[in-house]
PDB file of C-alpha atoms in Angstrom:
ATOM      1  CA  MET Z   1      -3.174 -15.391 -13.378  1.00 35.00           C
ATOM      2  CA  THR Z   2      -1.890 -16.787 -10.066  1.00 36.00           C
ATOM      3  CA  GLN Z   3      -3.496 -16.282  -6.694  1.00 36.00           C
ATOM      4  CA  ARG Z   4      -0.219 -14.799  -5.451  1.00 38.00           C
ATOM      5  CA  THR Z   5      -0.230 -11.945  -7.952  1.00 34.00           C
ATOM      6  CA  LEU Z   6      -3.934 -11.151  -8.031  1.00 37.00           C
ATOM      7  CA  ALA Z   7      -6.825 -12.202  -5.823  1.00 38.00           C
ATOM      8  CA  LEU Z   8     -10.409 -11.356  -6.680  1.00 38.00           C
ATOM      9  CA  ILE Z   9     -12.786 -10.507  -3.881  1.00 33.00           C
ATOM     10  CA  LEU Z  10     -16.416  -9.886  -4.731  1.00 30.00           C
ATOM     11  CA  MET Z  11     -18.039  -7.450  -2.350  1.00 36.00           C
ATOM     12  CA  SER Z  12     -21.662  -6.291  -2.389  1.00 34.00           C
ATOM     13  CA  ALA Z  13     -24.143  -4.752   0.013  1.00 33.00           C
ATOM     14  CA  ALA Z  14     -27.846  -5.562   0.133  1.00 31.00           C
ATOM     15  CA  GLN Z  15     -28.921  -1.963  -0.229  1.00 33.00           C
ATOM     16  CA  THR Z  16     -27.021  -1.565  -3.487  1.00 36.00           C
ATOM     17  CA  THR Z  17     -28.603  -4.566  -5.199  1.00 35.00           C
ATOM     18  CA  CYS Z  18     -30.782  -3.614  -8.149  1.00 36.00           C
ATOM     19  CA  ALA Z  19     -33.447  -5.571  -9.985  1.00 33.00           C
ATOM     20  CA  ARG Z  20     -32.258  -8.434 -12.218  1.00 33.00           C
ATOM     21  CA  GLY Z  21     -31.174  -7.120 -15.614  1.00 39.00           C
ATOM     22  CA  THR Z  22     -30.803  -3.513 -14.431  1.00 42.00           C
ATOM     23  CA  GLN Z  23     -27.912  -3.856 -11.975  1.00 58.00           C
ATOM     24  CA  ALA Z  24     -24.951  -1.671 -12.928  1.00 70.00           C
ATOM     25  CA  ALA Z  25     -21.533  -3.206 -13.349  1.00 88.00           C
ATOM     26  CA  PRO Z  26     -19.637  -3.061 -10.035  1.00 94.00           C
ATOM     27  CA  LEU Z  27     -16.942  -0.473  -9.521  1.00 96.00           C
ATOM     28  CA  ARG Z  28     -13.500  -2.038 -10.060  1.00 97.00           C
ATOM     29  CA  LEU Z  29     -11.266  -1.123  -7.120  1.00 98.00           C
ATOM     30  CA  GLY Z  30      -7.623  -2.178  -7.173  1.00 98.00           C
ATOM     31  CA  THR Z  31      -5.568  -2.136  -4.012  1.00 98.00           C
ATOM     32  CA  THR Z  32      -2.572  -3.739  -2.374  1.00 96.00           C
ATOM     33  CA  THR Z  33      -1.978  -6.779  -0.211  1.00 95.00           C
ATOM     34  CA  THR Z  34      -1.006  -4.555   2.729  1.00 96.00           C
ATOM     35  CA  VAL Z  35      -4.366  -2.769   2.528  1.00 96.00           C
ATOM     36  CA  GLU Z  36      -6.004  -6.194   2.714  1.00 96.00           C
ATOM     37  CA  GLN Z  37      -3.735  -7.739   5.347  1.00 95.00           C
ATOM     38  CA  SER Z  38      -3.723  -4.662   7.603  1.00 95.00           C
ATOM     39  CA  GLY Z  39      -7.486  -4.929   7.986  1.00 94.00           C
ATOM     40  CA  ALA Z  40      -8.147  -1.693   6.087  1.00 96.00           C
ATOM     41  CA  LEU Z  41      -9.953  -3.404   3.209  1.00 95.00           C
ATOM     42  CA  ALA Z  42     -12.422  -5.237   5.455  1.00 94.00           C
ATOM     43  CA  LEU Z  43     -13.847  -1.858   6.448  1.00 95.00           C
ATOM     44  CA  VAL Z  44     -15.028  -1.182   2.902  1.00 93.00           C
ATOM     45  CA  ASP Z  45     -17.653  -3.912   3.049  1.00 87.00           C
ATOM     46  CA  SER Z  46     -18.654  -3.138   6.632  1.00 92.00           C
ATOM     47  CA  LEU Z  47     -19.202   0.550   5.810  1.00 95.00           C
ATOM     48  CA  HIS Z  48     -21.492  -0.250   2.866  1.00 93.00           C
ATOM     49  CA  PRO Z  49     -20.099   1.858  -0.003  1.00 95.00           C
ATOM     50  CA  PRO Z  50     -22.671   3.650  -2.192  1.00 93.00           C
ATOM     51  CA  MET Z  51     -22.313   1.170  -5.060  1.00 94.00           C
ATOM     52  CA  PRO Z  52     -21.357  -2.482  -5.639  1.00 94.00           C
ATOM     53  CA  VAL Z  53     -17.577  -2.883  -5.556  1.00 96.00           C
ATOM     54  CA  ARG Z  54     -15.379  -5.609  -7.003  1.00 96.00           C
ATOM     55  CA  VAL Z  55     -11.955  -5.536  -5.383  1.00 97.00           C
ATOM     56  CA  VAL Z  56      -8.757  -6.716  -7.006  1.00 97.00           C
ATOM     57  CA  VAL Z  57      -5.864  -7.262  -4.589  1.00 97.00           C
ATOM     58  CA  GLY Z  58      -2.218  -7.560  -5.616  1.00 96.00           C
ATOM     59  CA  ALA Z  59       1.231  -6.005  -5.404  1.00 95.00           C
ATOM     60  CA  SER Z  60       1.254  -2.281  -6.211  1.00 95.00           C
ATOM     61  CA  GLY Z  61       3.151  -2.866  -9.457  1.00 95.00           C
ATOM     62  CA  THR Z  62       0.561  -5.380 -10.658  1.00 96.00           C
ATOM     63  CA  ILE Z  63      -2.360  -3.145  -9.662  1.00 97.00           C
ATOM     64  CA  LEU Z  64      -0.876  -0.065 -11.325  1.00 97.00           C
ATOM     65  CA  ARG Z  65      -0.231  -1.904 -14.586  1.00 97.00           C
ATOM     66  CA  SER Z  66      -3.804  -3.159 -14.591  1.00 97.00           C
ATOM     67  CA  ALA Z  67      -5.033   0.382 -13.992  1.00 97.00           C
ATOM     68  CA  ALA Z  68      -2.837   1.737 -16.783  1.00 96.00           C
ATOM     69  CA  ALA Z  69      -4.394  -0.826 -19.119  1.00 96.00           C
ATOM     70  CA  GLY Z  70      -7.873   0.450 -18.226  1.00 94.00           C
ATOM     71  CA  ASP Z  71      -8.867  -2.669 -16.281  1.00 96.00           C
ATOM     72  CA  LEU Z  72      -9.609  -0.791 -13.029  1.00 97.00           C
ATOM     73  CA  ASP Z  73     -11.646   2.303 -12.142  1.00 96.00           C
ATOM     74  CA  VAL Z  74     -10.078   3.374  -8.827  1.00 97.00           C
ATOM     75  CA  VAL Z  75      -6.834   2.283  -7.177  1.00 98.00           C
ATOM     76  CA  VAL Z  76      -5.273   2.760  -3.753  1.00 98.00           C
ATOM     77  CA  THR Z  77      -1.543   2.015  -3.831  1.00 97.00           C
ATOM     78  CA  HIS Z  78       1.654   2.921  -1.995  1.00 97.00           C
ATOM     79  CA  ALA Z  79       4.391   3.047  -4.635  1.00 96.00           C
ATOM     80  CA  PRO Z  80       4.847   6.784  -5.420  1.00 95.00           C
ATOM     81  CA  SER Z  81       7.567   6.370  -8.055  1.00 95.00           C
ATOM     82  CA  LEU Z  82       5.609   3.712  -9.948  1.00 95.00           C
ATOM     83  CA  GLU Z  83       2.391   5.721  -9.639  1.00 96.00           C
ATOM     84  CA  GLN Z  84       4.126   8.698 -11.222  1.00 95.00           C
ATOM     85  CA  ARG Z  85       5.613   6.637 -14.042  1.00 96.00           C
ATOM     86  CA  LEU Z  86       2.629   4.423 -14.865  1.00 96.00           C
ATOM     87  CA  LEU Z  87      -0.351   6.680 -14.136  1.00 96.00           C
ATOM     88  CA  VAL Z  88       0.514  10.356 -13.779  1.00 95.00           C
ATOM     89  CA  GLU Z  89       3.113  10.963 -16.497  1.00 95.00           C
ATOM     90  CA  PRO Z  90       1.189   9.087 -19.236  1.00 95.00           C
ATOM     91  CA  GLY Z  91      -2.009  10.955 -18.308  1.00 94.00           C
ATOM     92  CA  ARG Z  92      -3.859   7.868 -17.111  1.00 95.00           C
ATOM     93  CA  ALA Z  93      -4.815   9.365 -13.724  1.00 95.00           C
ATOM     94  CA  ALA Z  94      -7.870  11.619 -13.758  1.00 94.00           C
ATOM     95  CA  LEU Z  95      -7.747  12.382 -10.040  1.00 95.00           C
ATOM     96  CA  ARG Z  96      -4.962  12.002  -7.488  1.00 96.00           C
ATOM     97  CA  CYS Z  97      -5.916  12.052  -3.793  1.00 96.00           C
ATOM     98  CA  PRO Z  98      -3.434  11.663  -0.912  1.00 96.00           C
ATOM     99  CA  PHE Z  99      -5.257   9.147   1.275  1.00 97.00           C
ATOM    100  CA  VAL Z 100      -3.541   7.933   4.461  1.00 97.00           C
ATOM    101  CA  VAL Z 101      -0.020   7.218   5.690  1.00 97.00           C
ATOM    102  CA  SER Z 102       1.120   4.197   7.682  1.00 97.00           C
ATOM    103  CA  ARG Z 103       4.655   3.318   8.713  1.00 96.00           C
ATOM    104  CA  PHE Z 104       7.198   0.718   7.737  1.00 98.00           C
ATOM    105  CA  ALA Z 105       9.270  -1.118  10.337  1.00 98.00           C
ATOM    106  CA  ILE Z 106      12.498  -3.034  10.016  1.00 98.00           C
ATOM    107  CA  VAL Z 107      11.690  -6.287  11.785  1.00 98.00           C
ATOM    108  CA  GLY Z 108      13.898  -9.152  12.839  1.00 98.00           C
ATOM    109  CA  PRO Z 109      14.770 -11.679  15.537  1.00 98.00           C
ATOM    110  CA  ALA Z 110      14.917 -10.606  19.169  1.00 98.00           C
ATOM    111  CA  ALA Z 111      18.646 -11.415  19.265  1.00 98.00           C
ATOM    112  CA  ASP Z 112      19.205  -8.708  16.604  1.00 98.00           C
ATOM    113  CA  PRO Z 113      22.664  -9.882  15.431  1.00 98.00           C
ATOM    114  CA  ALA Z 114      23.098  -6.816  13.185  1.00 98.00           C
ATOM    115  CA  GLY Z 115      22.293  -4.310  15.932  1.00 98.00           C
ATOM    116  CA  VAL Z 116      19.430  -2.800  13.948  1.00 98.00           C
ATOM    117  CA  ALA Z 117      17.681  -1.476  17.052  1.00 98.00           C
ATOM    118  CA  SER Z 118      20.586   0.895  17.743  1.00 98.00           C
ATOM    119  CA  ALA Z 119      20.936   2.152  14.156  1.00 98.00           C
ATOM    120  CA  ARG Z 120      21.034   5.890  13.487  1.00 98.00           C
ATOM    121  CA  SER Z 121      18.787   5.703  10.435  1.00 98.00           C
ATOM    122  CA  ALA Z 122      16.959   3.183   8.272  1.00 98.00           C
ATOM    123  CA  ALA Z 123      19.836   3.240   5.778  1.00 98.00           C
ATOM    124  CA  ASP Z 124      22.283   2.587   8.617  1.00 98.00           C
ATOM    125  CA  ALA Z 125      20.138  -0.355   9.745  1.00 98.00           C
ATOM    126  CA  PHE Z 126      20.245  -1.856   6.254  1.00 98.00           C
ATOM    127  CA  ARG Z 127      23.996  -1.278   6.056  1.00 98.00           C
ATOM    128  CA  ARG Z 128      24.473  -3.117   9.346  1.00 98.00           C
ATOM    129  CA  ILE Z 129      22.468  -6.091   8.046  1.00 98.00           C
ATOM    130  CA  ALA Z 130      24.644  -6.278   4.936  1.00 96.00           C
ATOM    131  CA  ASN Z 131      27.891  -5.841   6.875  1.00 96.00           C
ATOM    132  CA  VAL Z 132      27.276  -8.915   9.034  1.00 97.00           C
ATOM    133  CA  ARG Z 133      25.547 -10.799   6.193  1.00 96.00           C
ATOM    134  CA  ALA Z 134      22.493 -11.385   8.353  1.00 97.00           C
ATOM    135  CA  SER Z 135      19.603 -13.104   6.578  1.00 97.00           C
ATOM    136  CA  PHE Z 136      17.152 -10.707   4.958  1.00 98.00           C
ATOM    137  CA  ILE Z 137      13.894 -11.763   3.297  1.00 98.00           C
ATOM    138  CA  SER Z 138      12.675  -9.467   0.519  1.00 97.00           C
ATOM    139  CA  ARG Z 139       9.210  -9.541  -0.985  1.00 96.00           C
ATOM    140  CA  GLY Z 140      10.806  -9.293  -4.421  1.00 93.00           C
ATOM    141  CA  ASP Z 141       7.441  -8.656  -6.098  1.00 93.00           C
ATOM    142  CA  SER Z 142       7.388  -5.000  -7.259  1.00 91.00           C
ATOM    143  CA  SER Z 143       5.094  -4.145  -4.361  1.00 95.00           C
ATOM    144  CA  GLY Z 144       5.231  -0.796  -2.610  1.00 95.00           C
ATOM    145  CA  THR Z 145       7.091  -2.505   0.234  1.00 97.00           C
ATOM    146  CA  HIS Z 146       9.641  -3.992  -2.178  1.00 96.00           C
ATOM    147  CA  ILE Z 147      10.190  -0.634  -3.892  1.00 96.00           C
ATOM    148  CA  LYS Z 148      10.755   1.054  -0.527  1.00 97.00           C
ATOM    149  CA  GLU Z 149      13.185  -1.693   0.438  1.00 97.00           C
ATOM    150  CA  LEU Z 150      15.203  -1.222  -2.769  1.00 96.00           C
ATOM    151  CA  PHE Z 151      15.319   2.526  -2.103  1.00 97.00           C
ATOM    152  CA  LEU Z 152      16.726   1.882   1.373  1.00 98.00           C
ATOM    153  CA  TRP Z 153      19.414  -0.462   0.033  1.00 97.00           C
ATOM    154  CA  LYS Z 154      20.402   2.178  -2.515  1.00 96.00           C
ATOM    155  CA  THR Z 155      20.524   4.853   0.190  1.00 97.00           C
ATOM    156  CA  ALA Z 156      22.699   2.513   2.257  1.00 97.00           C
ATOM    157  CA  GLY Z 157      25.089   2.040  -0.683  1.00 96.00           C
ATOM    158  CA  VAL Z 158      24.400  -1.691  -0.850  1.00 95.00           C
ATOM    159  CA  ILE Z 159      23.523  -3.803  -3.901  1.00 91.00           C
ATOM    160  CA  PRO Z 160      21.705  -6.855  -2.484  1.00 88.00           C
ATOM    161  CA  ASP Z 161      22.292  -9.299  -5.322  1.00 78.00           C
ATOM    162  CA  GLY Z 162      20.482 -12.489  -4.360  1.00 66.00           C
ATOM    163  CA  LEU Z 163      22.484 -14.499  -6.889  1.00 68.00           C
ATOM    164  CA  ARG Z 164      25.774 -13.561  -5.232  1.00 79.00           C
ATOM    165  CA  ASN Z 165      24.665 -12.943  -1.658  1.00 82.00           C
ATOM    166  CA  SER Z 166      23.171 -16.013  -0.013  1.00 91.00           C
ATOM    167  CA  TRP Z 167      21.983 -13.922   2.928  1.00 95.00           C
ATOM    168  CA  TYR Z 168      19.520 -12.029   0.682  1.00 96.00           C
ATOM    169  CA  VAL Z 169      16.423 -14.024  -0.289  1.00 95.00           C
ATOM    170  CA  GLN Z 170      13.588 -12.859  -2.546  1.00 94.00           C
ATOM    171  CA  ALA Z 171      10.395 -14.543  -1.412  1.00 94.00           C
ATOM    172  CA  GLY Z 172       8.211 -13.367  -4.283  1.00 92.00           C
ATOM    173  CA  GLY Z 173       5.179 -13.420  -1.988  1.00 91.00           C
ATOM    174  CA  ASP Z 174       2.863 -11.079  -0.155  1.00 95.00           C
ATOM    175  CA  GLN Z 175       3.638  -9.325   3.105  1.00 96.00           C
ATOM    176  CA  ALA Z 176       2.329 -12.015   5.456  1.00 96.00           C
ATOM    177  CA  ALA Z 177       4.044 -14.863   3.594  1.00 96.00           C
ATOM    178  CA  THR Z 178       7.339 -12.951   3.535  1.00 97.00           C
ATOM    179  CA  LEU Z 179       7.188 -12.292   7.268  1.00 98.00           C
ATOM    180  CA  ARG Z 180       6.492 -15.938   8.041  1.00 97.00           C
ATOM    181  CA  ILE Z 181       9.552 -16.968   6.036  1.00 98.00           C
ATOM    182  CA  ALA Z 182      11.612 -14.357   7.889  1.00 98.00           C
ATOM    183  CA  ASP Z 183      10.318 -15.711  11.185  1.00 98.00           C
ATOM    184  CA  GLU Z 184      11.211 -19.298  10.262  1.00 98.00           C
ATOM    185  CA  ARG Z 185      14.749 -18.258   9.317  1.00 97.00           C
ATOM    186  CA  ALA Z 186      15.291 -15.747  12.141  1.00 98.00           C
ATOM    187  CA  ALA Z 187      15.846 -13.160   9.416  1.00 98.00           C
ATOM    188  CA  TYR Z 188      15.243  -9.453   8.938  1.00 98.00           C
ATOM    189  CA  ALA Z 189      12.562  -7.943   6.689  1.00 98.00           C
ATOM    190  CA  LEU Z 190      10.840  -4.682   5.905  1.00 98.00           C
ATOM    191  CA  ALA Z 191       7.209  -4.701   7.002  1.00 97.00           C
ATOM    192  CA  ASP Z 192       4.162  -2.493   6.862  1.00 96.00           C
ATOM    193  CA  LEU Z 193       3.572  -1.919  10.580  1.00 97.00           C
ATOM    194  CA  PRO Z 194      -0.255  -2.310  10.651  1.00 96.00           C
ATOM    195  CA  THR Z 195       0.089  -5.622   8.787  1.00 96.00           C
ATOM    196  CA  PHE Z 196       2.929  -6.798  11.024  1.00 97.00           C
ATOM    197  CA  THR Z 197       1.046  -6.142  14.251  1.00 96.00           C
ATOM    198  CA  ARG Z 198      -1.945  -8.209  13.042  1.00 95.00           C
ATOM    199  CA  LEU Z 199       0.132 -11.258  12.151  1.00 95.00           C
ATOM    200  CA  GLN Z 200      -0.230 -14.038  14.722  1.00 94.00           C
ATOM    201  CA  GLY Z 201       2.178 -16.809  15.686  1.00 95.00           C
ATOM    202  CA  ILE Z 202       5.516 -15.185  14.861  1.00 96.00           C
ATOM    203  CA  SER Z 203       8.357 -14.138  17.157  1.00 97.00           C
ATOM    204  CA  LEU Z 204       9.832 -11.344  15.025  1.00 98.00           C
ATOM    205  CA  ARG Z 205      10.181  -7.947  16.685  1.00 98.00           C
ATOM    206  CA  ALA Z 206       9.741  -4.461  15.264  1.00 97.00           C
ATOM    207  CA  LEU Z 207      13.322  -3.280  15.786  1.00 98.00           C
ATOM    208  CA  PHE Z 208      13.489   0.069  14.015  1.00 98.00           C
ATOM    209  CA  THR Z 209      10.810   2.601  13.047  1.00 97.00           C
ATOM    210  CA  ALA Z 210      12.395   5.950  14.010  1.00 94.00           C
ATOM    211  CA  ASP Z 211      13.101   7.470  10.601  1.00 97.00           C
ATOM    212  CA  THR Z 212      10.784   9.710   8.602  1.00 95.00           C
ATOM    213  CA  VAL Z 213      11.830   7.858   5.448  1.00 97.00           C
ATOM    214  CA  LEU Z 214       9.832   4.879   6.742  1.00 98.00           C
ATOM    215  CA  GLY Z 215       6.558   6.709   6.147  1.00 96.00           C
ATOM    216  CA  ASN Z 216       4.262   4.683   3.891  1.00 97.00           C
ATOM    217  CA  PRO Z 217       1.907   6.979   1.928  1.00 96.00           C
ATOM    218  CA  TYR Z 218      -1.195   5.554   0.240  1.00 97.00           C
ATOM    219  CA  THR Z 219      -2.738   7.483  -2.634  1.00 97.00           C
ATOM    220  CA  LEU Z 220      -6.153   7.051  -4.242  1.00 97.00           C
ATOM    221  CA  TYR Z 221      -6.407   7.503  -8.007  1.00 97.00           C
ATOM    222  CA  VAL Z 222      -9.442   7.706 -10.244  1.00 96.00           C
ATOM    223  CA  ILE Z 223      -8.329   6.229 -13.557  1.00 96.00           C
ATOM    224  CA  ARG Z 224      -8.858   8.349 -16.648  1.00 92.00           C
ATOM    225  CA  SER Z 225     -10.697   5.615 -18.546  1.00 87.00           C
ATOM    226  CA  ALA Z 226     -13.290   5.584 -15.748  1.00 79.00           C
ATOM    227  CA  THR Z 227     -14.124   9.292 -15.837  1.00 70.00           C
ATOM    228  CA  GLY Z 228     -17.363   8.613 -17.716  1.00 74.00           C
ATOM    229  CA  ASN Z 229     -18.362   6.391 -14.796  1.00 73.00           C
ATOM    230  CA  THR Z 230     -19.837   8.646 -12.121  1.00 87.00           C
ATOM    231  CA  ASP Z 231     -19.471   5.800  -9.617  1.00 93.00           C
ATOM    232  CA  ALA Z 232     -15.682   6.262  -9.671  1.00 94.00           C
ATOM    233  CA  MET Z 233     -15.930   9.907  -8.610  1.00 92.00           C
ATOM    234  CA  GLN Z 234     -18.654   9.095  -6.089  1.00 95.00           C
ATOM    235  CA  PHE Z 235     -16.553   6.298  -4.596  1.00 96.00           C
ATOM    236  CA  SER Z 236     -13.512   8.576  -4.243  1.00 95.00           C
ATOM    237  CA  THR Z 237     -15.604  11.118  -2.316  1.00 95.00           C
ATOM    238  CA  TRP Z 238     -16.996   8.349  -0.096  1.00 97.00           C
ATOM    239  CA  ALA Z 239     -13.546   6.842   0.482  1.00 97.00           C
ATOM    240  CA  LEU Z 240     -12.007  10.170   1.481  1.00 96.00           C
ATOM    241  CA  GLY Z 241     -14.864  10.684   3.904  1.00 95.00           C
ATOM    242  CA  GLU Z 242     -16.221   7.555   5.570  1.00 96.00           C
ATOM    243  CA  TRP Z 243     -13.475   5.022   4.801  1.00 97.00           C
ATOM    244  CA  ARG Z 244     -10.589   7.314   5.716  1.00 97.00           C
ATOM    245  CA  THR Z 245     -12.306   8.440   8.918  1.00 96.00           C
ATOM    246  CA  ARG Z 246     -12.520   4.829  10.084  1.00 97.00           C
ATOM    247  CA  LEU Z 247      -8.913   4.113   9.069  1.00 97.00           C
ATOM    248  CA  LEU Z 248      -7.659   7.065  11.094  1.00 97.00           C
ATOM    249  CA  ALA Z 249      -9.438   5.610  14.146  1.00 96.00           C
ATOM    250  CA  LEU Z 250      -7.601   2.266  13.974  1.00 96.00           C
ATOM    251  CA  ARG Z 251      -4.982   1.755  16.688  1.00 96.00           C
ATOM    252  CA  LEU Z 252      -1.872  -0.400  16.994  1.00 95.00           C
ATOM    253  CA  PRO Z 253      -0.676  -1.948  20.269  1.00 92.00           C
ATOM    254  CA  GLY Z 254       0.306   0.854  22.627  1.00 90.00           C
ATOM    255  CA  ASP Z 255      -2.538   3.009  21.256  1.00 93.00           C
ATOM    256  CA  MET Z 256      -0.439   4.233  18.333  1.00 94.00           C
ATOM    257  CA  PRO Z 257      -2.493   5.198  15.258  1.00 96.00           C
ATOM    258  CA  ALA Z 258      -2.282   2.635  12.474  1.00 96.00           C
ATOM    259  CA  PHE Z 259      -2.841   5.330   9.841  1.00 97.00           C
ATOM    260  CA  VAL Z 260      -2.446   9.104   9.918  1.00 96.00           C
ATOM    261  CA  THR Z 261      -3.449  11.953   7.631  1.00 94.00           C
ATOM    262  CA  PRO Z 262      -0.828  12.950   5.037  1.00 92.00           C
ATOM    263  CA  LEU Z 263       1.166  15.960   6.211  1.00 83.00           C
ATOM    264  CA  PRO Z 264       0.693  18.642   5.212  1.00 78.00           C
ATOM    265  CA  PRO Z 265      -2.956  17.825   4.427  1.00 72.00           C
ATOM    266  CA  ARG Z 266      -3.391  17.982   0.665  1.00 77.00           C
ATOM    267  CA  GLU Z 267      -6.513  18.083  -1.448  1.00 84.00           C
ATOM    268  CA  CYS Z 268      -7.169  15.962  -4.507  1.00 91.00           C
ATOM    269  CA  THR Z 269      -5.590  17.282  -7.673  1.00 92.00           C
ATOM    270  CA  VAL Z 270      -6.306  16.807 -11.348  1.00 89.00           C
ATOM    271  CA  PRO Z 271      -3.033  15.880 -13.090  1.00 82.00           C
ATOM    272  CA  VAL Z 272      -1.992  18.343 -15.786  1.00 67.00           C
ATOM    273  CA  ALA Z 273      -2.341  15.706 -18.495  1.00 60.00           C
ATOM    274  CA  TRP Z 274      -6.106  15.611 -17.975  1.00 53.00           C
ATOM    275  CA  GLY Z 275      -8.654  18.242 -17.029  1.00 48.00           C
ATOM    276  CA  GLY Z 276     -11.996  19.738 -17.748  1.00 47.00           C
ATOM    277  CA  ALA Z 277     -14.653  21.477 -15.689  1.00 44.00           C
ATOM    278  CA  GLY Z 278     -16.269  18.205 -14.594  1.00 47.00           C
ATOM    279  CA  ALA Z 279     -12.996  16.807 -13.293  1.00 48.00           C
ATOM    280  CA  ALA Z 280     -12.195  20.038 -11.514  1.00 46.00           C
ATOM    281  CA  ARG Z 281     -15.577  19.956  -9.767  1.00 50.00           C
ATOM    282  CA  ALA Z 282     -14.963  16.332  -8.776  1.00 49.00           C
ATOM    283  CA  ALA Z 283     -11.575  17.250  -7.341  1.00 47.00           C
ATOM    284  CA  ARG Z 284     -13.087  20.039  -5.268  1.00 48.00           C
ATOM    285  CA  ALA Z 285     -15.873  17.750  -4.054  1.00 49.00           C
ATOM    286  CA  ALA Z 286     -13.445  15.020  -3.049  1.00 48.00           C
ATOM    287  CA  GLY Z 287     -11.222  17.567  -1.326  1.00 47.00           C
ATOM    288  CA  ALA Z 288     -14.167  18.929   0.606  1.00 47.00           C
ATOM    289  CA  ALA Z 289     -15.097  15.430   1.728  1.00 44.00           C
ATOM    290  CA  ALA Z 290     -11.534  14.878   2.934  1.00 42.00           C
ATOM    291  CA  GLU Z 291     -11.777  17.967   5.174  1.00 42.00           C
ATOM    292  CA  ARG Z 292     -15.013  16.845   6.866  1.00 44.00           C
TER     293      ARG Z 292
END
């Protein structure tokens, strides 16, 4: 498995270390490259979660398929349509918790040859890029960012066929790598705004953010195969409390919040395909933690 598609990060805290031979297996947390590259993941270790955690980082599509196969206990992803298809509909999600929302930006060179900054909507911005055949760098990796990008092209009425359109390039890399390619080529790209603002040494500008469709919702799921593992439920309660509180305090340049609470605020839910009194209690507990 390549480093580009999955990276393993071993995280542990001294207070969670048990005696040799009695240490529980670490919780398997899957999350996305934007969670890592935005700085959100680094907080997990610094906040000392209540159990050892092994983190798997990759594109949302890769993480969700691993979760569906039972290889992860908890996931935090930002690809709602894939989450529904791979986890919720097949009954593989035991608990679904709206977590935080960031924002996408359409970024590009300061010269802005497509006039993206004056677009009326995100779809209009994409249409303008296609109309002038301005270079656009896509992640092309089934990530949440890539799925959002494809939705925007469809809304714009554009089919960005990389085989026929030389202006459309699929990088097949993570968010940071894609943005660096876009910077080198003075091209446009879709970027997670918290990740974009942390990236150093590029001259791209955030040209367009003013469309509600550019909201980027992250959802936490406890995977059904992990429901016998009380650590998974405990971690979800901790994440919705301590981790989310710290994420909501992060600021972008200009004192804009990097992450906001989903609106309207929603509690964790137990998908219809799975239930039981224990799961219902866990959902209520996680929801209560989210309100604190």
